[in-house]
Coordinates of C-alpha atoms in Angstrom, one line a residue:
M1 CA 23.2 -68.7 -123.4
T2 CA 24.7 -65.8 -121.5
E3 CA 28.1 -67.6 -121.4
R4 CA 28.0 -68.3 -125.1
I5 CA 27.3 -64.6 -125.9
E6 CA 30.1 -63.5 -123.6
T7 CA 32.5 -65.9 -125.3
S8 CA 31.4 -64.6 -128.7
L9 CA 31.9 -61.0 -127.6
R10 CA 35.4 -61.7 -126.4
A11 CA 36.4 -63.6 -129.4
F12 CA 34.8 -61.3 -132.0
F13 CA 36.2 -58.0 -130.5
G14 CA 39.4 -59.4 -129.1
L15 CA 38.5 -58.9 -125.4
K16 CA 39.7 -60.6 -122.3
S17 CA 36.7 -59.7 -120.3
L18 CA 33.4 -57.7 -120.8
P19 CA 34.3 -54.0 -120.6
F20 CA 31.1 -52.4 -119.4
M21 CA 30.1 -54.5 -116.5
K22 CA 30.1 -53.1 -112.9
P23 CA 33.7 -52.7 -111.9
A24 CA 35.0 -54.9 -109.1
S25 CA 37.0 -51.9 -107.6
S26 CA 37.2 -48.2 -107.9
E27 CA 40.5 -48.6 -109.8
E28 CA 38.5 -50.0 -112.8
H29 CA 36.8 -46.6 -113.1
L30 CA 38.3 -43.6 -114.9
A31 CA 39.4 -40.9 -112.4
T32 CA 37.5 -38.0 -113.9
S33 CA 38.0 -34.5 -112.7
G34 CA 34.7 -34.5 -110.8
V35 CA 35.5 -37.7 -108.9
T36 CA 39.1 -36.6 -108.2
A37 CA 38.0 -33.3 -106.8
G38 CA 35.3 -35.0 -104.8
L39 CA 37.7 -37.6 -103.4
E40 CA 40.2 -34.9 -102.3
K41 CA 37.4 -33.0 -100.4
L42 CA 36.2 -36.2 -98.7
R43 CA 39.8 -37.2 -97.7
Y44 CA 40.2 -33.7 -96.2
L45 CA 36.8 -34.1 -94.5
A46 CA 37.9 -37.4 -92.9
D47 CA 40.9 -35.8 -91.4
R48 CA 39.2 -32.6 -90.3
R49 CA 36.0 -34.2 -89.2
G50 CA 32.5 -32.7 -89.7
I51 CA 29.5 -33.1 -92.0
A52 CA 29.3 -33.2 -95.8
I53 CA 26.7 -34.2 -98.3
L54 CA 27.2 -35.8 -101.7
T55 CA 24.5 -35.5 -104.3
G56 CA 23.9 -36.4 -107.9
A57 CA 21.3 -37.7 -110.3
P58 CA 20.9 -41.5 -110.4
G59 CA 23.8 -43.1 -112.2
T60 CA 26.3 -40.2 -111.9
G61 CA 28.8 -42.1 -109.9
K62 CA 28.0 -41.6 -106.2
S63 CA 28.6 -45.2 -105.4
T64 CA 31.9 -45.2 -107.2
L65 CA 33.1 -42.1 -105.3
L66 CA 31.9 -43.6 -102.0
R67 CA 33.8 -46.8 -102.7
A68 CA 37.0 -45.0 -103.7
F69 CA 36.7 -42.9 -100.5
M70 CA 36.3 -45.9 -98.2
E71 CA 39.1 -47.8 -99.9
S72 CA 41.4 -44.8 -99.4
L73 CA 40.9 -44.8 -95.6
P74 CA 43.6 -46.9 -93.7
K75 CA 41.8 -49.4 -91.4
S76 CA 44.4 -48.7 -88.7
A77 CA 43.3 -45.0 -88.4
F78 CA 39.6 -45.0 -89.3
A79 CA 36.5 -46.8 -88.1
V80 CA 34.0 -46.7 -91.0
C81 CA 30.3 -47.5 -90.7
Y82 CA 28.4 -47.6 -94.0
V83 CA 24.6 -47.7 -94.0
A84 CA 22.4 -47.8 -97.1
H85 CA 19.0 -49.0 -95.7
T86 CA 17.4 -45.6 -94.9
T87 CA 13.7 -46.4 -95.1
C88 CA 13.4 -48.2 -91.7
S89 CA 12.5 -46.5 -88.5
C90 CA 14.7 -44.1 -86.5
I91 CA 15.5 -46.7 -83.9
D92 CA 16.3 -49.4 -86.4
L93 CA 18.7 -47.0 -88.2
L94 CA 20.4 -46.1 -84.9
R95 CA 20.8 -49.9 -84.3
L96 CA 22.3 -50.4 -87.7
I97 CA 24.8 -47.6 -87.0
S98 CA 25.5 -49.1 -83.6
R99 CA 26.4 -52.5 -85.1
G100 CA 28.5 -50.7 -87.6
F101 CA 30.6 -49.3 -84.8
D102 CA 30.7 -52.7 -83.0
I103 CA 28.0 -52.0 -80.4
A104 CA 25.3 -54.5 -79.5
P105 CA 22.4 -52.0 -79.4
P106 CA 20.0 -52.0 -76.5
Y107 CA 16.2 -51.7 -76.9
S108 CA 15.8 -48.1 -75.7
R109 CA 16.2 -45.3 -78.3
A110 CA 17.8 -43.0 -75.8
E111 CA 20.2 -45.6 -74.6
V112 CA 21.2 -46.5 -78.2
T113 CA 22.1 -42.8 -78.8
R114 CA 23.9 -42.5 -75.5
Q115 CA 26.0 -45.6 -76.2
L116 CA 26.7 -44.5 -79.7
K117 CA 28.0 -41.1 -78.5
E118 CA 30.2 -42.8 -75.9
R119 CA 31.6 -45.2 -78.5
I120 CA 32.4 -42.3 -80.9
L121 CA 34.1 -40.4 -78.1
K122 CA 36.1 -43.4 -77.1
L123 CA 37.3 -44.1 -80.6
S124 CA 38.2 -40.5 -81.3
R125 CA 39.8 -39.4 -78.0
Q126 CA 41.1 -42.6 -76.3
N127 CA 41.9 -44.9 -79.3
K128 CA 42.9 -42.1 -81.7
I129 CA 40.7 -43.7 -84.3
H130 CA 38.7 -41.4 -86.6
P131 CA 35.0 -42.5 -86.7
V132 CA 33.4 -42.1 -90.1
L133 CA 29.7 -42.6 -90.7
I134 CA 28.5 -42.8 -94.3
I135 CA 24.8 -42.9 -95.0
D136 CA 23.8 -43.7 -98.6
E137 CA 20.3 -43.1 -100.0
G138 CA 20.2 -40.0 -97.7
H139 CA 17.3 -38.4 -99.6
L140 CA 15.0 -41.0 -98.1
L141 CA 15.9 -40.1 -94.5
T142 CA 13.1 -38.7 -92.4
G143 CA 13.2 -35.3 -90.7
S144 CA 13.2 -36.9 -87.3
F145 CA 16.3 -38.9 -88.1
L146 CA 18.1 -35.9 -89.4
D147 CA 17.5 -34.4 -85.9
E148 CA 19.0 -37.6 -84.4
L149 CA 22.1 -37.2 -86.6
R150 CA 22.5 -33.6 -85.5
I151 CA 22.4 -34.7 -81.9
L152 CA 24.9 -37.5 -82.7
C153 CA 27.3 -34.9 -84.1
N154 CA 27.1 -32.6 -81.1
Y155 CA 30.0 -32.9 -78.7
D156 CA 31.2 -30.5 -75.9
G157 CA 28.3 -28.0 -76.6
D158 CA 28.9 -28.3 -80.3
S159 CA 32.5 -27.0 -79.9
H160 CA 34.3 -30.2 -81.1
D161 CA 33.9 -32.5 -84.1
D162 CA 34.6 -36.1 -83.2
L163 CA 32.6 -37.7 -86.0
T164 CA 32.9 -37.5 -89.8
L165 CA 29.4 -37.8 -91.3
L166 CA 28.8 -38.1 -95.0
L167 CA 25.2 -38.2 -96.4
A168 CA 24.9 -39.3 -100.0
G169 CA 21.8 -39.3 -102.2
H170 CA 19.8 -37.7 -105.0
Y171 CA 19.3 -34.0 -105.3
Q172 CA 16.2 -34.3 -103.2
L173 CA 18.6 -34.5 -100.2
E174 CA 19.7 -30.9 -100.8
N175 CA 16.0 -29.8 -101.1
N176 CA 15.2 -31.5 -97.8
L177 CA 18.0 -29.6 -96.1
R178 CA 16.7 -26.3 -97.4
L179 CA 13.6 -26.6 -95.3
A180 CA 13.5 -24.2 -92.4
V181 CA 13.1 -27.0 -89.9
H182 CA 16.5 -28.4 -90.9
E183 CA 18.4 -25.1 -90.9
A184 CA 20.4 -26.0 -87.8
F185 CA 21.6 -29.2 -89.5
A186 CA 22.3 -27.5 -92.8
Q187 CA 24.4 -24.8 -91.2
R188 CA 26.8 -27.5 -90.0
V189 CA 27.4 -28.9 -93.5
L190 CA 31.0 -28.2 -94.4
F191 CA 31.1 -29.5 -98.0
R192 CA 28.4 -30.0 -100.6
I193 CA 29.7 -32.2 -103.4
R194 CA 27.6 -32.4 -106.5
L195 CA 28.3 -35.0 -109.2
K196 CA 27.3 -34.2 -112.8
G197 CA 27.2 -36.0 -116.0
W198 CA 30.5 -36.3 -118.1
D199 CA 31.3 -34.1 -121.0
R200 CA 32.0 -35.6 -124.4
D201 CA 35.7 -35.9 -123.9
E202 CA 35.2 -37.7 -120.6
V203 CA 32.8 -40.2 -122.2
D204 CA 35.5 -40.8 -124.9
K205 CA 38.2 -41.4 -122.4
Y206 CA 36.0 -43.6 -120.3
I207 CA 35.0 -45.9 -123.1
H208 CA 38.5 -46.4 -124.3
F209 CA 39.8 -46.8 -120.7
R210 CA 37.3 -49.6 -120.1
L211 CA 38.1 -51.3 -123.4
E212 CA 41.9 -51.2 -122.6
K213 CA 41.1 -52.7 -119.2
A214 CA 39.3 -55.5 -121.0
G215 CA 42.2 -56.1 -123.3
R216 CA 41.2 -54.2 -126.4
T217 CA 43.8 -51.6 -127.7
A218 CA 42.6 -51.1 -131.3
K219 CA 39.9 -48.5 -131.9
L220 CA 36.4 -50.0 -131.7
F221 CA 34.0 -47.0 -131.1
L222 CA 34.3 -44.4 -133.9
P223 CA 34.1 -40.7 -133.0
D224 CA 30.6 -40.3 -134.2
A225 CA 29.6 -43.3 -132.0
I226 CA 31.2 -41.6 -129.0
E227 CA 29.2 -38.4 -129.8
A228 CA 26.0 -40.4 -130.1
I229 CA 26.5 -42.2 -126.8
W230 CA 27.3 -38.9 -125.1
K231 CA 24.1 -37.4 -126.3
V232 CA 21.8 -40.3 -125.6
S233 CA 23.3 -40.9 -122.2
R234 CA 23.5 -37.2 -121.2
G235 CA 26.9 -38.1 -119.9
V236 CA 25.5 -40.2 -117.0
P237 CA 28.1 -43.0 -116.4
R238 CA 25.5 -45.7 -115.8
Q239 CA 23.8 -44.9 -119.1
V240 CA 27.2 -44.7 -120.9
D241 CA 27.8 -48.3 -119.8
R242 CA 24.4 -49.4 -121.0
A243 CA 24.7 -47.7 -124.3
A244 CA 28.2 -49.1 -125.0
E245 CA 27.2 -52.6 -124.0
H246 CA 24.1 -52.7 -126.1
A247 CA 26.1 -51.3 -129.0
L248 CA 28.6 -54.2 -128.6
L249 CA 25.7 -56.7 -128.7
F250 CA 24.2 -55.1 -131.8
A251 CA 27.5 -55.0 -133.6
L252 CA 28.2 -58.7 -132.7
Q253 CA 24.7 -59.7 -134.0
H254 CA 25.3 -57.8 -137.3
R255 CA 29.0 -58.8 -137.6
K256 CA 30.3 -55.2 -137.5
K257 CA 33.9 -54.9 -136.5
E258 CA 33.6 -51.1 -135.7
I259 CA 30.8 -49.3 -133.9
D260 CA 29.5 -46.0 -135.5
A261 CA 26.6 -43.7 -134.9
D262 CA 24.3 -45.8 -136.9
V263 CA 24.8 -48.7 -134.5
V264 CA 24.1 -46.4 -131.5
S265 CA 20.9 -45.1 -133.2
E266 CA 19.7 -48.7 -133.5
I267 CA 19.9 -49.3 -129.7
I268 CA 18.6 -46.0 -128.3
Q269 CA 15.1 -47.3 -127.5
E270 CA 16.7 -50.2 -125.5
I271 CA 18.6 -47.8 -123.1
E272 CA 16.2 -44.9 -122.7
P273 CA 14.6 -44.9 -119.2

């Protein structure tokens, strides 16, 4: 059934592929001003080394920015460890990070930390490889693990940065770091990158960008439809995709060759969280 609907969508709207699916690479996402500015800061961070946090509401493009950042780092110059499972214990998180940096972790928590620090120092100073640790879903990290990260980033009496650490998560991550108990960690944060929803023009550009990538050059979404999608999605990229996809399905069902605000109004209940 899904394949038949996909075939019908492509044939009816003149598409080579479905335009609002999750993109296979960061190149299939529109480089908005927020993402471009964030990526420039992260690239600078990777070269400079230090700590940054990336926050945003669900669906605002954190994963897209992280992917673009990781794809931009030459494998010959950077050793990247990406961790997204943040609800496990401290020792399990440390072991995940150890494996990400090609260490077979021992059982002892103290020994894991020691070997990790040695590995990071060796990569940085002997091999001239920049270690980069990216932890997604950082708002779920426990206070005790934030302490472990602070210790992991401390080299030569905290006088030298050998590791680039990026924590990404919902806005709760920033709230957590405002607690007095985490002041020592928060003071070490070099950049705070906050992703927001798109404005109306960015929603317009994004929808037409994805349609062009899918093979459609003729206008499909009318200006009032763009306006309606921007309002109902609040500019959140994930919600823009959902609204546009549901509008396509509704238009196909009712044999509408163009999508206007009336079509969007019909699918609002299907996309509201």
